Amino acid sequence: MNFSTINTSLENNIFTITINRPDKLNALNQTVLNELNAAMDRVYTDENIKAVIITGTGEKAFVAGADIAEFVSVKDDEGASLSKKGQDIFFKIENCPKPIIAAVNGFALGGGCELAMSCHFRLASTNAKFAQPEVNLGLIPGYGGTQRLTMLIGKGKAIELMMTGNMIGADEAKSLGLVNYVEAPENLIPKTKEILNLILTKSPVAVSKVIAAVNAFYDTQKNGFDEEVKLFGEVFLSDDKKEGTAAFLEKRKAVFK
Ligand code: COA
């Protein structure tokens, strides 16, 4: 696939999607969103892809937000559809059955913070900075940020960050639970790969059901406990469960297909 605003690479079953507009701090314009959507379609269908990293080009920005310059050409009554389009792509990331980690390598502002939050979890470089600064523009987060930031760090701090637009650094993001690890910039991708390589030794069926079960907690249409029962029933039928339990009893390492 040829993309103009993202780079993709596949190495040892880990697919890296790099948002690549460094001159605009990797801001999300419509082309980036469309290409991200197409890349995610490939993630769902390509059996060689078993895990994903989403990051940004350079050491300055992960993604500095939605492309503000593009807002000028969006008609006043097209805001809702713009928001819905972004939300749908980010749902595709959040609900992907393969593990997806955001490697936040600099500014993650507005839509950038929202993109990172749609990933299953996040690592940050020491120079990463997070904010939902939409109030400065007379806007609110529109790609799921009002919901996911609240889910991740709780209402009090989330609403403060969205009302003030204040920027927080990587260490504060970690203490709030927004990111799981803070790494030196040169260690960010290696550490992300190390975690994904560990996950890739586990049952892919079970990992996909963990994603579905945890996401059910946040889905008002679903009862998470009922969903867990259903998903547990499904993994119990799987070849991975047969292999995992047999390997334990035979005192050997499980080999999942
Ligand atoms: N949309 C469009 N362009 C953006 C952008 C965005 N969200 N964020 C940065 N850019 C562009 C700048 O316009 C500039 O382009 P130019 O060189 O053609 O003028 C380029 O990226 C570099 O940004 P600059 O502002 O010069 O870098 P800086 O180091 O002085 O400041 C930021 C960095 C992140 C603090 C600043 O760019 C910023 O506040 N960006 C907007 C963040 C935001 O509000 N995001 C939420 C959008 S909903």
Coordinates of C-alpha atoms and ligand atoms in Angstrom, one line a residue:
M1 CA 0.0 0.0 0.0
N2 CA 1.2 3.5 -0.9
F3 CA 0.5 6.1 1.7
S4 CA 1.5 9.8 1.6
T5 CA 1.0 10.8 5.3
I6 CA 1.7 7.6 7.2
N7 CA 4.6 5.1 7.0
T8 CA 4.0 1.4 7.7
S9 CA 6.4 -1.4 8.2
L10 CA 6.0 -5.1 9.2
E11 CA 8.8 -6.8 11.1
N12 CA 8.5 -10.0 13.1
N13 CA 4.7 -9.8 12.9
I14 CA 4.7 -6.4 14.5
F15 CA 3.1 -3.7 12.2
T16 CA 4.2 -0.2 12.9
I17 CA 2.1 2.7 11.8
T18 CA 4.0 6.0 11.9
I19 CA 2.0 9.2 11.4
N20 CA 4.3 11.1 9.0
R21 CA 3.7 14.9 8.7
P22 CA 6.7 16.2 10.7
D23 CA 6.4 19.7 9.2
K24 CA 2.9 19.9 10.8
L25 CA 3.8 18.0 13.9
N26 CA 2.0 15.0 12.5
A27 CA -1.4 16.7 12.7
L28 CA -4.3 14.6 11.7
N29 CA -5.8 15.9 8.4
Q30 CA -8.4 14.0 6.4
T31 CA -5.7 12.2 4.4
V32 CA -4.1 10.9 7.6
L33 CA -7.4 9.7 8.9
N34 CA -8.3 8.0 5.6
E35 CA -4.8 6.3 5.4
L36 CA -5.0 5.3 9.1
N37 CA -8.4 3.7 8.4
A38 CA -7.0 1.8 5.4
A39 CA -4.0 0.7 7.4
M40 CA -6.3 -0.6 10.2
D41 CA -8.3 -2.5 7.6
R42 CA -5.1 -4.3 6.7
V43 CA -4.4 -5.0 10.4
Y44 CA -7.8 -6.8 10.6
T45 CA -7.2 -8.9 7.5
D46 CA -3.5 -9.6 7.2
E47 CA -2.6 -12.8 9.1
N48 CA 1.0 -11.8 9.2
I49 CA 0.2 -8.9 11.4
K50 CA -0.1 -10.0 15.0
A51 CA 0.4 -6.7 16.9
V52 CA 0.6 -3.0 16.1
I53 CA 2.5 0.0 17.3
I54 CA 1.2 3.5 16.5
T55 CA 3.7 6.3 16.7
G56 CA 4.7 9.6 15.1
T57 CA 7.7 10.7 13.0
G58 CA 10.5 12.5 14.8
E59 CA 11.2 13.2 18.5
K60 CA 9.0 16.3 18.8
A61 CA 5.5 15.1 18.2
F62 CA 3.4 12.0 18.3
V63 CA 0.4 13.9 16.9
A64 CA -0.2 17.6 17.7
G65 CA -3.9 17.3 17.1
A66 CA -6.5 17.5 14.4
D67 CA -5.3 19.7 11.6
I68 CA -6.5 23.1 12.7
A69 CA -5.9 24.7 9.3
E70 CA -8.3 22.1 7.7
F71 CA -11.2 23.2 10.1
V72 CA -11.5 26.4 8.2
S73 CA -12.7 24.6 5.1
V74 CA -15.2 22.4 7.0
K75 CA -18.7 23.8 6.8
D76 CA -20.3 24.9 10.1
D77 CA -22.9 22.1 9.9
E78 CA -20.3 19.4 9.2
G79 CA -18.9 19.2 12.7
A80 CA -20.9 16.2 13.8
S81 CA -20.0 14.1 10.8
L82 CA -16.3 15.1 11.2
S83 CA -16.4 13.9 14.8
K84 CA -18.3 10.7 13.8
K85 CA -15.7 9.8 11.2
G86 CA -12.8 10.2 13.6
Q87 CA -14.7 8.2 16.3
D88 CA -15.4 5.3 13.9
I89 CA -11.7 5.0 13.0
F90 CA -10.6 5.1 16.6
F91 CA -13.3 2.5 17.5
K92 CA -11.7 0.3 14.9
I93 CA -8.4 0.7 16.8
E94 CA -9.9 0.2 20.2
N95 CA -11.9 -2.9 19.2
C96 CA -9.1 -4.5 17.1
P97 CA -8.6 -8.1 18.3
K98 CA -4.8 -7.7 17.9
P99 CA -2.9 -5.8 20.6
I100 CA -2.2 -2.1 19.7
I101 CA 0.2 0.1 21.7
A102 CA 0.7 3.8 21.3
A103 CA 4.3 4.8 21.5
V104 CA 3.9 8.5 22.3
N105 CA 7.1 10.2 21.2
G106 CA 6.4 13.8 21.9
F107 CA 3.3 16.1 21.8
A108 CA 0.0 14.2 22.0
L109 CA -2.5 17.0 21.9
G110 CA -6.2 17.0 21.0
G111 CA -6.8 14.3 18.4
G112 CA -3.3 13.0 19.2
C113 CA -4.1 12.3 22.8
E114 CA -7.4 10.8 21.6
L115 CA -5.5 8.6 19.1
A116 CA -3.2 7.4 21.8
M117 CA -6.2 6.7 24.1
S118 CA -7.9 4.6 21.5
C119 CA -4.9 2.2 21.6
H120 CA -5.1 -0.6 24.1
F121 CA -2.4 1.0 26.2
R122 CA 0.4 3.6 26.0
L123 CA 4.1 4.1 26.5
A124 CA 5.5 7.6 26.5
S125 CA 9.0 9.0 25.9
T126 CA 10.3 11.3 28.7
N127 CA 9.6 14.4 26.4
A128 CA 6.0 13.4 25.7
K129 CA 3.3 16.0 26.5
F130 CA -0.4 15.4 26.7
A131 CA -3.3 17.8 26.5
Q132 CA -6.9 18.2 25.3
P133 CA -6.6 21.9 24.4
E134 CA -9.7 22.2 22.3
V135 CA -11.3 24.8 24.6
N136 CA -8.6 27.2 23.3
L137 CA -10.2 26.9 19.9
G138 CA -13.8 27.1 21.0
L139 CA -14.1 23.3 20.6
I140 CA -14.3 20.1 22.6
P141 CA -12.6 16.8 21.9
G142 CA -14.5 15.1 19.2
Y143 CA -12.7 11.8 18.5
G144 CA -13.7 10.1 21.8
G145 CA -11.6 12.2 24.1
T146 CA -14.3 13.3 26.5
Q147 CA -15.2 9.7 27.1
R148 CA -11.8 7.9 27.1
L149 CA -9.9 10.4 29.2
T150 CA -12.7 10.2 31.8
M151 CA -12.5 6.4 31.7
L152 CA -8.7 6.4 32.0
I153 CA -8.0 9.0 34.7
G154 CA -11.4 9.6 36.3
K155 CA -13.9 12.5 36.0
G156 CA -12.2 15.1 38.3
K157 CA -8.8 15.3 36.6
A158 CA -10.2 14.6 33.1
I159 CA -12.7 17.5 33.3
E160 CA -10.1 19.8 34.7
L161 CA -7.7 19.0 31.8
M162 CA -10.5 19.5 29.3
M163 CA -11.7 22.8 30.9
T164 CA -8.2 24.3 31.2
G165 CA -6.5 22.8 28.2
N166 CA -3.4 22.4 30.4
M167 CA -0.5 20.3 29.2
I168 CA 0.9 17.5 31.3
G169 CA 4.3 15.8 31.1
A170 CA 5.0 12.1 30.8
D171 CA 5.6 11.5 34.5
E172 CA 2.3 13.1 35.5
A173 CA 0.6 11.1 32.7
K174 CA 2.0 8.0 34.2
S175 CA 0.9 8.9 37.7
L176 CA -2.6 9.5 36.4
G177 CA -2.7 6.1 34.6
L178 CA -2.8 7.6 31.2
V179 CA 0.5 5.9 30.2
N180 CA 2.0 2.7 31.6
Y181 CA 5.7 3.4 31.1
V182 CA 7.9 6.4 30.6
E183 CA 11.1 5.6 28.6
A184 CA 14.0 7.6 27.2
P185 CA 13.3 8.5 23.5
E186 CA 15.8 5.9 22.2
N187 CA 14.2 3.2 24.4
L188 CA 10.6 3.9 23.5
I189 CA 10.2 1.6 20.5
P190 CA 12.5 -1.1 21.8
K191 CA 10.5 -1.2 25.1
T192 CA 7.2 -1.2 23.2
K193 CA 8.4 -4.1 21.1
E194 CA 9.6 -6.0 24.2
I195 CA 6.1 -5.8 25.7
L196 CA 4.4 -6.8 22.4
N197 CA 6.9 -9.7 21.9
L198 CA 5.9 -11.0 25.4
I199 CA 2.2 -10.7 24.5
L200 CA 2.9 -12.5 21.2
T201 CA 4.1 -15.6 23.2
K202 CA 0.6 -15.8 24.7
S203 CA -2.6 -17.3 23.2
P204 CA -3.8 -14.9 20.5
V205 CA -7.3 -16.1 21.0
A206 CA -7.2 -15.4 24.7
V207 CA -5.5 -11.9 24.1
S208 CA -8.3 -11.0 21.7
K209 CA -11.0 -12.0 24.2
V210 CA -9.2 -10.0 27.0
I211 CA -9.6 -7.0 24.7
A212 CA -13.3 -7.7 24.0
A213 CA -14.1 -8.4 27.7
V214 CA -12.3 -5.2 29.0
N215 CA -13.9 -3.1 26.3
A216 CA -17.3 -4.4 27.4
F217 CA -16.9 -2.6 30.7
Y218 CA -17.1 0.7 28.8
D219 CA -19.9 -0.4 26.5
T220 CA -23.3 0.7 27.9
Q221 CA -25.0 -1.7 25.5
K222 CA -23.3 -4.6 27.2
N223 CA -23.2 -6.2 30.7
G224 CA -19.4 -6.8 31.2
F225 CA -19.9 -9.8 33.5
D226 CA -22.3 -11.4 31.0
E227 CA -19.8 -10.7 28.3
E228 CA -17.0 -12.3 30.3
V229 CA -19.2 -15.5 30.7
K230 CA -19.7 -15.6 27.0
L231 CA -16.1 -15.0 26.1
F232 CA -14.8 -17.5 28.7
G233 CA -17.1 -20.0 27.1
E234 CA -15.6 -19.3 23.7
V235 CA -11.9 -19.6 24.9
F236 CA -12.8 -22.8 26.7
L237 CA -13.7 -24.3 23.3
S238 CA -10.5 -23.1 21.6
D239 CA -7.4 -25.1 20.5
D240 CA -5.3 -22.6 22.4
K241 CA -7.0 -23.6 25.7
K242 CA -6.3 -27.3 24.9
E243 CA -2.6 -26.5 24.1
G244 CA -2.1 -24.2 27.1
T245 CA -3.5 -26.5 29.6
A246 CA -1.8 -29.6 28.1
A247 CA 1.5 -27.8 28.0
F248 CA 1.2 -26.9 31.7
L249 CA 0.4 -30.4 32.7
E250 CA 3.2 -31.8 30.5
K251 CA 5.7 -29.3 32.0
R252 CA 6.6 -27.7 28.6
K253 CA 6.1 -24.3 27.0
A254 CA 2.9 -23.8 25.2
V255 CA 3.1 -23.3 21.4
F256 CA 0.1 -21.3 20.2
K257 CA -0.8 -21.4 16.5
Ligands
COA1 N1 -2.9 21.6 13.1 C1 -2.3 22.1 12.1 N2 -1.0 22.5 12.1 C2 -0.3 22.3 13.2 C3 -0.9 21.8 14.4 C4 -2.3 21.4 14.3 N3 -2.9 20.8 15.3 N4 0.0 21.8 15.3 C5 1.2 22.3 14.8 N5 0.9 22.6 13.5 C6 1.9 23.2 12.6 C7 2.2 24.7 12.9 O1 1.1 25.5 12.3 C8 3.5 24.9 12.2 O2 3.3 24.9 10.8 P1 4.1 26.1 10.0 O3 5.5 25.8 10.2 O4 3.6 25.8 8.6 O5 3.6 27.4 10.5 C9 4.2 23.5 12.5 O6 3.2 22.6 12.8 C10 5.1 23.6 13.7 O7 4.4 24.0 14.8 P2 4.8 25.3 15.7 O8 3.6 25.8 16.3 O9 5.6 26.2 14.9 O10 5.8 24.6 16.8 P3 6.0 25.1 18.3 O11 7.1 24.2 18.8 O12 6.2 26.5 18.3 O13 4.7 24.7 19.1 C11 2.8 23.3 19.7 C12 4.3 23.4 19.2 C13 2.3 21.9 19.7 C14 2.7 23.9 21.1 C15 1.9 24.2 18.8 O14 2.2 23.8 17.4 C16 0.4 24.0 19.0 O15 -0.1 24.6 20.0 N6 -0.3 23.3 18.1 C17 -1.7 23.1 18.2 C18 -2.1 22.2 19.3 C19 -3.6 22.0 19.4 O16 -4.3 22.9 19.7 N7 -4.1 20.8 19.1 C20 -5.5 20.5 19.2 C21 -6.1 20.7 17.9 S1 -7.9 20.2 18.1

